[in-house]
XYZ file of C-alpha atoms in Angstrom:
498
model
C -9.230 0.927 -4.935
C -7.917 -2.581 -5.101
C -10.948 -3.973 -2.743
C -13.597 -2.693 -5.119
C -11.671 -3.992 -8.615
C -14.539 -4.732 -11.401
C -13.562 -8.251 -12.661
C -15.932 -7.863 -15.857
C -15.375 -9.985 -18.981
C -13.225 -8.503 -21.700
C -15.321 -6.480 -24.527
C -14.389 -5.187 -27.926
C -14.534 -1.636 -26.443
C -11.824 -2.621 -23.350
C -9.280 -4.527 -25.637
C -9.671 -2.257 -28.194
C -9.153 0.695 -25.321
C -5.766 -1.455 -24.355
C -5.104 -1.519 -27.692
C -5.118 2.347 -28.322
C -3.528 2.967 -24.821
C -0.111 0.921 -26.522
C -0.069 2.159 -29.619
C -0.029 5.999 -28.035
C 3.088 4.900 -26.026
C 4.209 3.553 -29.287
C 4.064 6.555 -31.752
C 3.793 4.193 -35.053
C 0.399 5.533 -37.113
C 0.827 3.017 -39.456
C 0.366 0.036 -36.881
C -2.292 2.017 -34.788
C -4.698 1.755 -38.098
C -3.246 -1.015 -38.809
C -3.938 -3.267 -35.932
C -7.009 -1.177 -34.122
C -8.646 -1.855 -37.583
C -8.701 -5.681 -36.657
C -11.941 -7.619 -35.709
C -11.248 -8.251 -31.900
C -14.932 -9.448 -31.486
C -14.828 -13.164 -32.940
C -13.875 -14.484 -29.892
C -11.039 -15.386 -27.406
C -9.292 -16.481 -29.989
C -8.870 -12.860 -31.417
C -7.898 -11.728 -28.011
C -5.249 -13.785 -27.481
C -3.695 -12.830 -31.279
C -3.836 -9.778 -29.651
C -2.336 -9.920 -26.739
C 0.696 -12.237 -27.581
C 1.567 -9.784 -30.304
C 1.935 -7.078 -27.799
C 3.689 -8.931 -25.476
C 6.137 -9.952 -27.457
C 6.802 -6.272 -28.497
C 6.847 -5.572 -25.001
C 9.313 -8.120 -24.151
C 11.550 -6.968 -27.167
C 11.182 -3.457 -26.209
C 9.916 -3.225 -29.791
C 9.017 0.786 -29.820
C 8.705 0.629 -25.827
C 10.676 1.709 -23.507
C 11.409 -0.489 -19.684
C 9.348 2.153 -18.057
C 6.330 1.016 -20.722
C 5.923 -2.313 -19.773
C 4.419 -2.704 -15.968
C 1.447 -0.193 -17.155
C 0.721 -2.395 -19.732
C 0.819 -5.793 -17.316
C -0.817 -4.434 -14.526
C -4.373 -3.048 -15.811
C -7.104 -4.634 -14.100
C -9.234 -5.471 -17.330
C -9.405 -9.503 -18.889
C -7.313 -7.998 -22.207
C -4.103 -6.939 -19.846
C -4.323 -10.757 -18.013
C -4.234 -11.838 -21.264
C -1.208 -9.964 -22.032
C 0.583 -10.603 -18.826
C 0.409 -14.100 -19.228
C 1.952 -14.069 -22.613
C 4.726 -11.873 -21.151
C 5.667 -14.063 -18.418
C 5.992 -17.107 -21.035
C 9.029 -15.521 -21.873
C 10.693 -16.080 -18.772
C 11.717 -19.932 -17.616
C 12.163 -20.223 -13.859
C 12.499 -23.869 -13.702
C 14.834 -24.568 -11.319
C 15.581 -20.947 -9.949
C 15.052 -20.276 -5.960
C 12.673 -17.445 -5.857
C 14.828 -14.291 -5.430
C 16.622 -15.579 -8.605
C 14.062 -15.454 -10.270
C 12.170 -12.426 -8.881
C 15.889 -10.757 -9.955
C 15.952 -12.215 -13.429
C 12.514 -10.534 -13.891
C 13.355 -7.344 -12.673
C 15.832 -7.018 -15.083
C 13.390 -6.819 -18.085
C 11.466 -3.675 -17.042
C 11.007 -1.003 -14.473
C 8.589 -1.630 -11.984
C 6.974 1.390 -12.013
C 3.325 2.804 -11.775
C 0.699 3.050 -9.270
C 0.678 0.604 -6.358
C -2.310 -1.401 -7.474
C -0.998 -1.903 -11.010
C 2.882 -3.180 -9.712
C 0.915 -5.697 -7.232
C -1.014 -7.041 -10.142
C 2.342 -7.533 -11.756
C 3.608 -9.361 -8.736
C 0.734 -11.796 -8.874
C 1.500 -12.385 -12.668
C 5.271 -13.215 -11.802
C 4.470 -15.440 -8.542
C 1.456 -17.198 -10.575
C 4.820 -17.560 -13.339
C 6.986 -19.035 -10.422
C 4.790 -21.672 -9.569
C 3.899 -22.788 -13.026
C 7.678 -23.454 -13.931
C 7.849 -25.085 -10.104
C 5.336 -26.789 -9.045
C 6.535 -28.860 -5.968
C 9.329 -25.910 -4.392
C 6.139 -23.943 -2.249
C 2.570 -24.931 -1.559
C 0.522 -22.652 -3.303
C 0.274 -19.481 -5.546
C -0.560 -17.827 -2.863
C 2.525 -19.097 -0.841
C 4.887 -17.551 -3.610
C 2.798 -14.250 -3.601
C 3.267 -14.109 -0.172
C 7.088 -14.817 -0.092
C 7.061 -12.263 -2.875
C 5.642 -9.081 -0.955
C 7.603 -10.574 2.111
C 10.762 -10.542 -0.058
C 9.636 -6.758 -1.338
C 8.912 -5.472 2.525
C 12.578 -7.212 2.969
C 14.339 -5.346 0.627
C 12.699 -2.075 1.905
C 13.505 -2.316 5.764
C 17.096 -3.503 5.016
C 18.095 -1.005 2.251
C 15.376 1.524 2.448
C 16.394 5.176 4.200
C 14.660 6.125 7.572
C 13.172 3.049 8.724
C 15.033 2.704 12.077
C 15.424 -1.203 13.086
C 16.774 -3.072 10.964
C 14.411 -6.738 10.677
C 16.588 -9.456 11.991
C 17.077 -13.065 10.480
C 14.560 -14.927 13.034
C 12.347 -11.811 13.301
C 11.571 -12.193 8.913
C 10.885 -16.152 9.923
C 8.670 -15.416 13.051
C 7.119 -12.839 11.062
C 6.249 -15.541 8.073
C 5.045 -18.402 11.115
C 1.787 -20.015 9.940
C 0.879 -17.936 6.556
C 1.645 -21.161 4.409
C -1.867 -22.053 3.933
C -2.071 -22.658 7.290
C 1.714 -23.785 7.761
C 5.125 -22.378 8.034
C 7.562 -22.096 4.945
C 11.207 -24.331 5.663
C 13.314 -22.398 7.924
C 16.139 -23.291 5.342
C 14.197 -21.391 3.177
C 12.970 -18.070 4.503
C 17.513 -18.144 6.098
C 18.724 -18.343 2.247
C 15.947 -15.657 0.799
C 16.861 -13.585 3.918
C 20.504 -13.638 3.167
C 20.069 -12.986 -0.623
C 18.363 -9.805 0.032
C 20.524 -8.495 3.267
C 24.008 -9.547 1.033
C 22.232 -7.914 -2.215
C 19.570 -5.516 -2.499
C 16.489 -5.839 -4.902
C 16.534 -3.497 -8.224
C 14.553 -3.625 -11.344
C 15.893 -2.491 -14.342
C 15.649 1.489 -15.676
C 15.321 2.989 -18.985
C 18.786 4.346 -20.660
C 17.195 8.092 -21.099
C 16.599 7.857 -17.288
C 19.979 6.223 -16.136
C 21.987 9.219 -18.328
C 19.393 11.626 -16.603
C 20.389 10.513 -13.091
C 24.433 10.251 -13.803
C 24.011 14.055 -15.415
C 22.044 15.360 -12.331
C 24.475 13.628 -10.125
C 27.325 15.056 -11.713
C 25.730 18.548 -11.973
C 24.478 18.926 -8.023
C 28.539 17.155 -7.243
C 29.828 20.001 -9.066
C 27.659 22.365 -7.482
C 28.082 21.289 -4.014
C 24.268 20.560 -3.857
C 22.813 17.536 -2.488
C 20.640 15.214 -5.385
C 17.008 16.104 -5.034
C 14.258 13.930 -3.957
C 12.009 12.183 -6.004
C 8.397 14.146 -6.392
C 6.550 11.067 -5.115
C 4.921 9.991 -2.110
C 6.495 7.142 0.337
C 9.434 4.832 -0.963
C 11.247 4.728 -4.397
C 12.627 0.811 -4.044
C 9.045 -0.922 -2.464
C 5.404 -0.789 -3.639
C 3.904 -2.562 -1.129
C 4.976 0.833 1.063
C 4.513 3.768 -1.089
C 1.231 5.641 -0.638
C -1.224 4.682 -3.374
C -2.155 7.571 -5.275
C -5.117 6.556 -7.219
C -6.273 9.825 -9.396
C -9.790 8.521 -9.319
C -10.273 7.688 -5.488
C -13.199 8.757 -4.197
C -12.615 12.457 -1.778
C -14.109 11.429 1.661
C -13.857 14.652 3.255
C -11.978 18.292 2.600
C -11.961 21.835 4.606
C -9.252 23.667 6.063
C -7.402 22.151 9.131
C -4.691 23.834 11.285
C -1.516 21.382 11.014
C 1.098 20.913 14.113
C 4.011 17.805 13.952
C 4.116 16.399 16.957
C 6.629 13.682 16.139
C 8.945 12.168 13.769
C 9.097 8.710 12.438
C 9.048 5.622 15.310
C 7.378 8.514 17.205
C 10.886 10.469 17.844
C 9.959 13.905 19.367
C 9.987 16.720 16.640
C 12.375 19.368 16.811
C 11.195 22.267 18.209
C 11.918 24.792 15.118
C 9.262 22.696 13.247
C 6.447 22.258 15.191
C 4.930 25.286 14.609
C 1.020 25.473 13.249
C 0.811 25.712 9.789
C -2.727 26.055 7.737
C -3.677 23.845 5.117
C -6.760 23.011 2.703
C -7.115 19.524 3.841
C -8.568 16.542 1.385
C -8.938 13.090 2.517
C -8.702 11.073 -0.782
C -8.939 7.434 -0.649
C -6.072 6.581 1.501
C -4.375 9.734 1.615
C -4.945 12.993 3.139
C -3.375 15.647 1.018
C -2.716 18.954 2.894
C -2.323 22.048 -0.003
C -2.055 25.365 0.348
C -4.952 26.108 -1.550
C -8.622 24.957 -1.741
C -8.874 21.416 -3.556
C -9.433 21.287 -7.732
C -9.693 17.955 -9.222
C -8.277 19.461 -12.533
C -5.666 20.420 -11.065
C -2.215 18.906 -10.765
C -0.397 17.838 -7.331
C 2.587 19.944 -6.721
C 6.113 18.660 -5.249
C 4.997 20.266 -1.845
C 0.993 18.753 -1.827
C 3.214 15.369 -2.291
C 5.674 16.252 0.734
C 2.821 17.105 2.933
C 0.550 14.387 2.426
C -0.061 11.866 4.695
C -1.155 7.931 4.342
C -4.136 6.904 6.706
C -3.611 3.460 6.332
C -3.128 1.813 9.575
C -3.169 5.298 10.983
C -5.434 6.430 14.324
C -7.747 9.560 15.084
C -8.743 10.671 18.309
C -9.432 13.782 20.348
C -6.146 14.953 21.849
C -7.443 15.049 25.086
C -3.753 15.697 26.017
C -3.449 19.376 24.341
C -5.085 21.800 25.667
C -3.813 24.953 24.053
C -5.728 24.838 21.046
C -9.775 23.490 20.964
C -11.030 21.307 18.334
C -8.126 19.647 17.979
C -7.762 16.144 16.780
C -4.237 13.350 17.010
C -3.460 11.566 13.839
C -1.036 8.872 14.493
C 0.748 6.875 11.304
C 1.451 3.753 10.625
C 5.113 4.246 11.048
C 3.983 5.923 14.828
C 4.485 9.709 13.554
C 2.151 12.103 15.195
C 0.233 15.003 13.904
C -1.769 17.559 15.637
C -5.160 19.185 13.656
C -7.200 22.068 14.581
C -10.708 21.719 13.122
C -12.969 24.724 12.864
C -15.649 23.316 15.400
C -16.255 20.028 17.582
C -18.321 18.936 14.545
C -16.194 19.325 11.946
C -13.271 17.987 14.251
C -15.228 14.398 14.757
C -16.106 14.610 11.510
C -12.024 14.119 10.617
C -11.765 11.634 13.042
C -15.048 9.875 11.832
C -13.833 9.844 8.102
C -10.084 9.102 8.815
C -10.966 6.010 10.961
C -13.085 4.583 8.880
C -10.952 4.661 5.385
C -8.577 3.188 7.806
C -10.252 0.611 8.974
C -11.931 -0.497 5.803
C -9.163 -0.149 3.323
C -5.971 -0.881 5.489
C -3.894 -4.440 4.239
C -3.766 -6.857 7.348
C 0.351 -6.965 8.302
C 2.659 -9.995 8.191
C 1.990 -11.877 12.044
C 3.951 -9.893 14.439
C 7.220 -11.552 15.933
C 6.243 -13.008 19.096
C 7.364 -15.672 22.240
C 10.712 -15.313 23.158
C 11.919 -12.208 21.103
C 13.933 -10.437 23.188
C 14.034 -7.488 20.991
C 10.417 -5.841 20.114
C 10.298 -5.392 16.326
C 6.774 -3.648 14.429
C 5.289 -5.514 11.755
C 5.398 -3.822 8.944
C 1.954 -2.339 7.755
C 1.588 -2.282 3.578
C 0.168 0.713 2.262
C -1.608 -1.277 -0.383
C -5.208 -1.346 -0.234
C -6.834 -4.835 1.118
C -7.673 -7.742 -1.097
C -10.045 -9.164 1.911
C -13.632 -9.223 0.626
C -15.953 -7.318 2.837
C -16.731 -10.843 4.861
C -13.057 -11.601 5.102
C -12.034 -7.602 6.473
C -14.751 -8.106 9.323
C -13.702 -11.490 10.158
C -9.717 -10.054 10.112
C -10.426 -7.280 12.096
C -11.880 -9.980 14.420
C -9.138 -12.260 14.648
C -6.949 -9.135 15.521
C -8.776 -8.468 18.461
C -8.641 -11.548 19.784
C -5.138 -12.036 18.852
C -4.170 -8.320 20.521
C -6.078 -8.837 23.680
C -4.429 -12.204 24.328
C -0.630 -10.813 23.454
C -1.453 -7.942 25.638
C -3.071 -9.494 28.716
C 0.409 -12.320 28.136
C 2.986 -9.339 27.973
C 1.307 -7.692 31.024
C 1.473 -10.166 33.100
C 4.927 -11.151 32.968
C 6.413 -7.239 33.840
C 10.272 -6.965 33.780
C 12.157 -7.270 36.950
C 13.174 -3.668 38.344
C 17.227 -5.109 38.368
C 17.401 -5.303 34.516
C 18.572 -3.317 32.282
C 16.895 0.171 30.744
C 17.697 -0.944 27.491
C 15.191 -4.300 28.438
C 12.472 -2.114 30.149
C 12.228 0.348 27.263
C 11.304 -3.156 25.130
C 8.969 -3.944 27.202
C 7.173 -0.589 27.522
C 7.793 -0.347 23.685
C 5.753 -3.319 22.814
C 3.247 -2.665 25.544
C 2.579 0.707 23.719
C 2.159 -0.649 20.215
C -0.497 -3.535 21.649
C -2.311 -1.182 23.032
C -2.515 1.401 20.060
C -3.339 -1.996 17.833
C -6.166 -2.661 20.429
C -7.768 1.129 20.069
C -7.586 0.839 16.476
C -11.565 0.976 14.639
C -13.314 -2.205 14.199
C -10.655 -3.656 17.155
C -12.938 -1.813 20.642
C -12.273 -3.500 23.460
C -15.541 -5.942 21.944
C -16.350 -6.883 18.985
C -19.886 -4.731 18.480
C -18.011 -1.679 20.201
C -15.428 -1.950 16.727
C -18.418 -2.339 14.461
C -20.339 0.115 15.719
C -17.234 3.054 15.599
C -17.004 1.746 12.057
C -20.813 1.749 11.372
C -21.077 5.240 13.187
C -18.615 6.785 10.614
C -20.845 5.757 7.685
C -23.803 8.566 7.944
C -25.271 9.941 5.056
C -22.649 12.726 3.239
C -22.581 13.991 -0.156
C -19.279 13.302 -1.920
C -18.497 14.496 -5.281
C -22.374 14.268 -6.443
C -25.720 15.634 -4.202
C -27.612 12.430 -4.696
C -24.601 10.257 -3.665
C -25.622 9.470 -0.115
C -24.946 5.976 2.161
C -28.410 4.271 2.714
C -29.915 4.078 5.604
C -29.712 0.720 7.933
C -33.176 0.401 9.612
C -32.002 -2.705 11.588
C -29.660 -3.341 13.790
C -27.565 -5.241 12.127
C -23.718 -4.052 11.583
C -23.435 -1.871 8.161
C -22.546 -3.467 5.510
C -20.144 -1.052 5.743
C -17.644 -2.402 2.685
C -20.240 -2.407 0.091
C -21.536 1.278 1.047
C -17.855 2.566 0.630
C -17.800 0.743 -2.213
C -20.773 2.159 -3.805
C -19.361 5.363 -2.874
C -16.130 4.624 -4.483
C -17.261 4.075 -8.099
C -19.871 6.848 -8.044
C -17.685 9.919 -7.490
C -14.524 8.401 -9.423
């Protein structure tokens, strides 16, 4: 997981691992024994050789294909830094506003990969952007942040099934304050706004993959078939909202859980034809719980349905459904994007156990959102919550979770006491109840208890001693009363059954 990256110093073994990982992707023996053979371990020096060989191949698609390149920029080892910084020499931004350049960089390669390894990517390019200009935006950080902003943009204007479109002053309001400290010109955030509503955000594809897509398209036209979906989880055009699949998370929790769909995206009532109860083997994997058909082997690969049916936690919400009463043991998950499941547990134990396990991965692991549009909106619009994993440091993810509640409780206690008049319109009462709704779910969230040692102590509760992929794996023990560290025990946990 992003929060628990190992930042170690580059050794022979990891360049030479980088290496061997490009010249596979390659298919040139010659070069392999060639190159591999080198002495990588008199120095930096050696390294950087190294690394601006390869990225020049990479930026001359020199035996690599588009597809190649973001794997080979986005490892989290010294060697790959190395090698993304000699990439982005190649590009000059001087001058450019930020979605030119962000556009003239997508048009090398295809931003493709898992989600940790495009957002490393994205730091590369806005660390890139403020070399080349300096005085346009604060900070690094500033362009990073216009970046994903830019990226979650892109997604909620042009992106299928996301209901609301974000307004003009809603992306500002959204943006208020998260300039170290300050907010980004107005003329700014109007003209980046307007670039991505008038033209939507696309990186560039391999040639093998655009003929693929033009013969499938052609082939389903002719056969009066629809195209098929991609087999991946979450969206094809955004990173910062697909659901990570890292295939060495650490597995929380698995069993068998009854599964019932309660409601649709924005929390639209499911039809009733596909409600019904449906059983699943149930694994809670880092930030995704995978429902399959059939009990859970790590060996094993992830078929097109496991993908459909899985669900990110991020963000997401466990409780008791005290509200069903058909079924016992049963548990409500509710998403990020407000869809609601229903899960049947085989006992009260193993039912709080879900809940346990699901809150806490959610409440350690979950990105803090963009601000919220607030003050005189008239129209209620969701942040939008990135499935990413946090970059916080354990200090940092208490004190956000924090600064939430206090920020929640205030907007809530504000919205409540200034009801709507009974002579307006529906349309303005179901804003109002709307936003009322979504403060209050933020405010029951884990870690965010109506005070502070309520939150850390749901969190802290969840941590008990469990064996994960290993026996002797187990949480320590707090014999004080002090919160959990509760970060660095996941943590711990994290690296030991990957």
């Amino acid at each position: 997981m992003s929060l628990f990256w190992c930042l170690s110093d580059c050794c022979n073994a990891g360049v030479k691992t980088a290496l061997l990982d490009a010249h596979s992707d390659m298919g040139s023996t010659e070069i392999l024994e060639k190159e591999t053979s080198e002495n990588l371990s008199n120095g930096t020096s050696s390294n950087v050789e190294a690394a601006k060989r390869l990225a020049k191949r990479l930026y001359q698609l020199d035996r690599f294909k588009r597809s190649d390149v973001a794997k080979h920029l986005g490892k989290n080892n010294e060697f790959s830094k190395l090698v993304a910084q000699e990439y982005l020499k190649f590009f000059d931004f001087t001058g450019m506003t930020l979605d030119q350049s962000l556009r003239y960089f997508f048009k090398a390669f295809s931003l493709v990969g898992e989600t940790q390894e495009r957002e490393r990517v994205l730091i590369h390019f806005s660390n890139r952007y403020f070399y080349c200009n300096p005085d346009t935006i604060a900070s690094q950080d500033g362009v990073h942040c216009l970046t994903c902003a830019m990226m979650l943009l892109n997604t909620d204007l042009h992106g299928h099934n996301i209901g609301k479109k974000m307004t003009c002053q809603e992306f500002i309001a959204n943006l208020q304050g998260v300039n170290e400290g300050g907010d980004f010109s107005k003329d700014l955030l109007k003209a980046l706004y307007n670039s991505i509503k008038n033209e939507k955000l696309e990186w560039a594809v391999d040639d093998e993959e655009k003929k693929k897509t033009s013969s499938e398209g052609t082939d389903e036209k002719a056969n009066g078939t629809h195209p098929k979906s991609i087999s991946r989880i979450g969206s094809t055009t955004n990173p910062f909202l697909d659901i990570p699949r890292d295939p060495n998370a650490a597995v929380y929790k698995s069993g068998f859980l009854a599964r019932k769909i309660h409601a649709d995206m924005d929390g639209k009532k499911t039809p009733r034809g596909k409600r019904g109860w449906k059983t699943f083997y149930a694994v809670l994997k880092g930030t995704v719980l995978y429902l399959q058909k059939d009990e859970y082997k790590p060996e094993k690969a992830l078929s097109e349905e496991d993908l459909k049916n899985a669900v990110s936690v991020h963000h997401a919400l466990a409780s008791k459904a005290t509200d069903y009463e058909k079924k016992p043991n049963v548990l409500k998950l509710k998403t990020a994007d407000w869809r609601v499941l229903l899960f049947q547990a085989q006992s009260p134990e193993e039912m709080q156990g879900w809940i346990n396990k699901i809150n806490c991965v959610a409440a350690v692991f979950s990105a803090p959102p963009f601000p919220a549009a607030i003050g005189s909106q008239k129209k209620f619009s969701r942040p939008l919550l990135p499935a990413t994993t946090t970059k916080l440091s354990q200090e940092e993810q208490l004190k956000s979770h924090e600064s939430k509640l206090k920020q929640i409780t205030t907007e809530l206690a504000e919205h409540r006491s200034y009801p709507p008049d009974k002579k307006v319109k529906a349309k303005e009462i179901d804003e109002y109840k709307l936003k009322e709704h979504y403060l209050e779910f933020e405010e029951s969230h884990p870690c965010q208890g109506r005070n502070k040692s309520e939150g850390l102590a749901l969190v802290a509760s969840t941590l008990k001693p469990v064996p994960f992929i290993r026996k002797q794996n187990r949480f320590p023990r707090s014999s004080s009363h002090r919160p959990i560290d509760f970060l660095h025990l996941m943590g711990q946990n994290i690296h030991s059954s990957s």
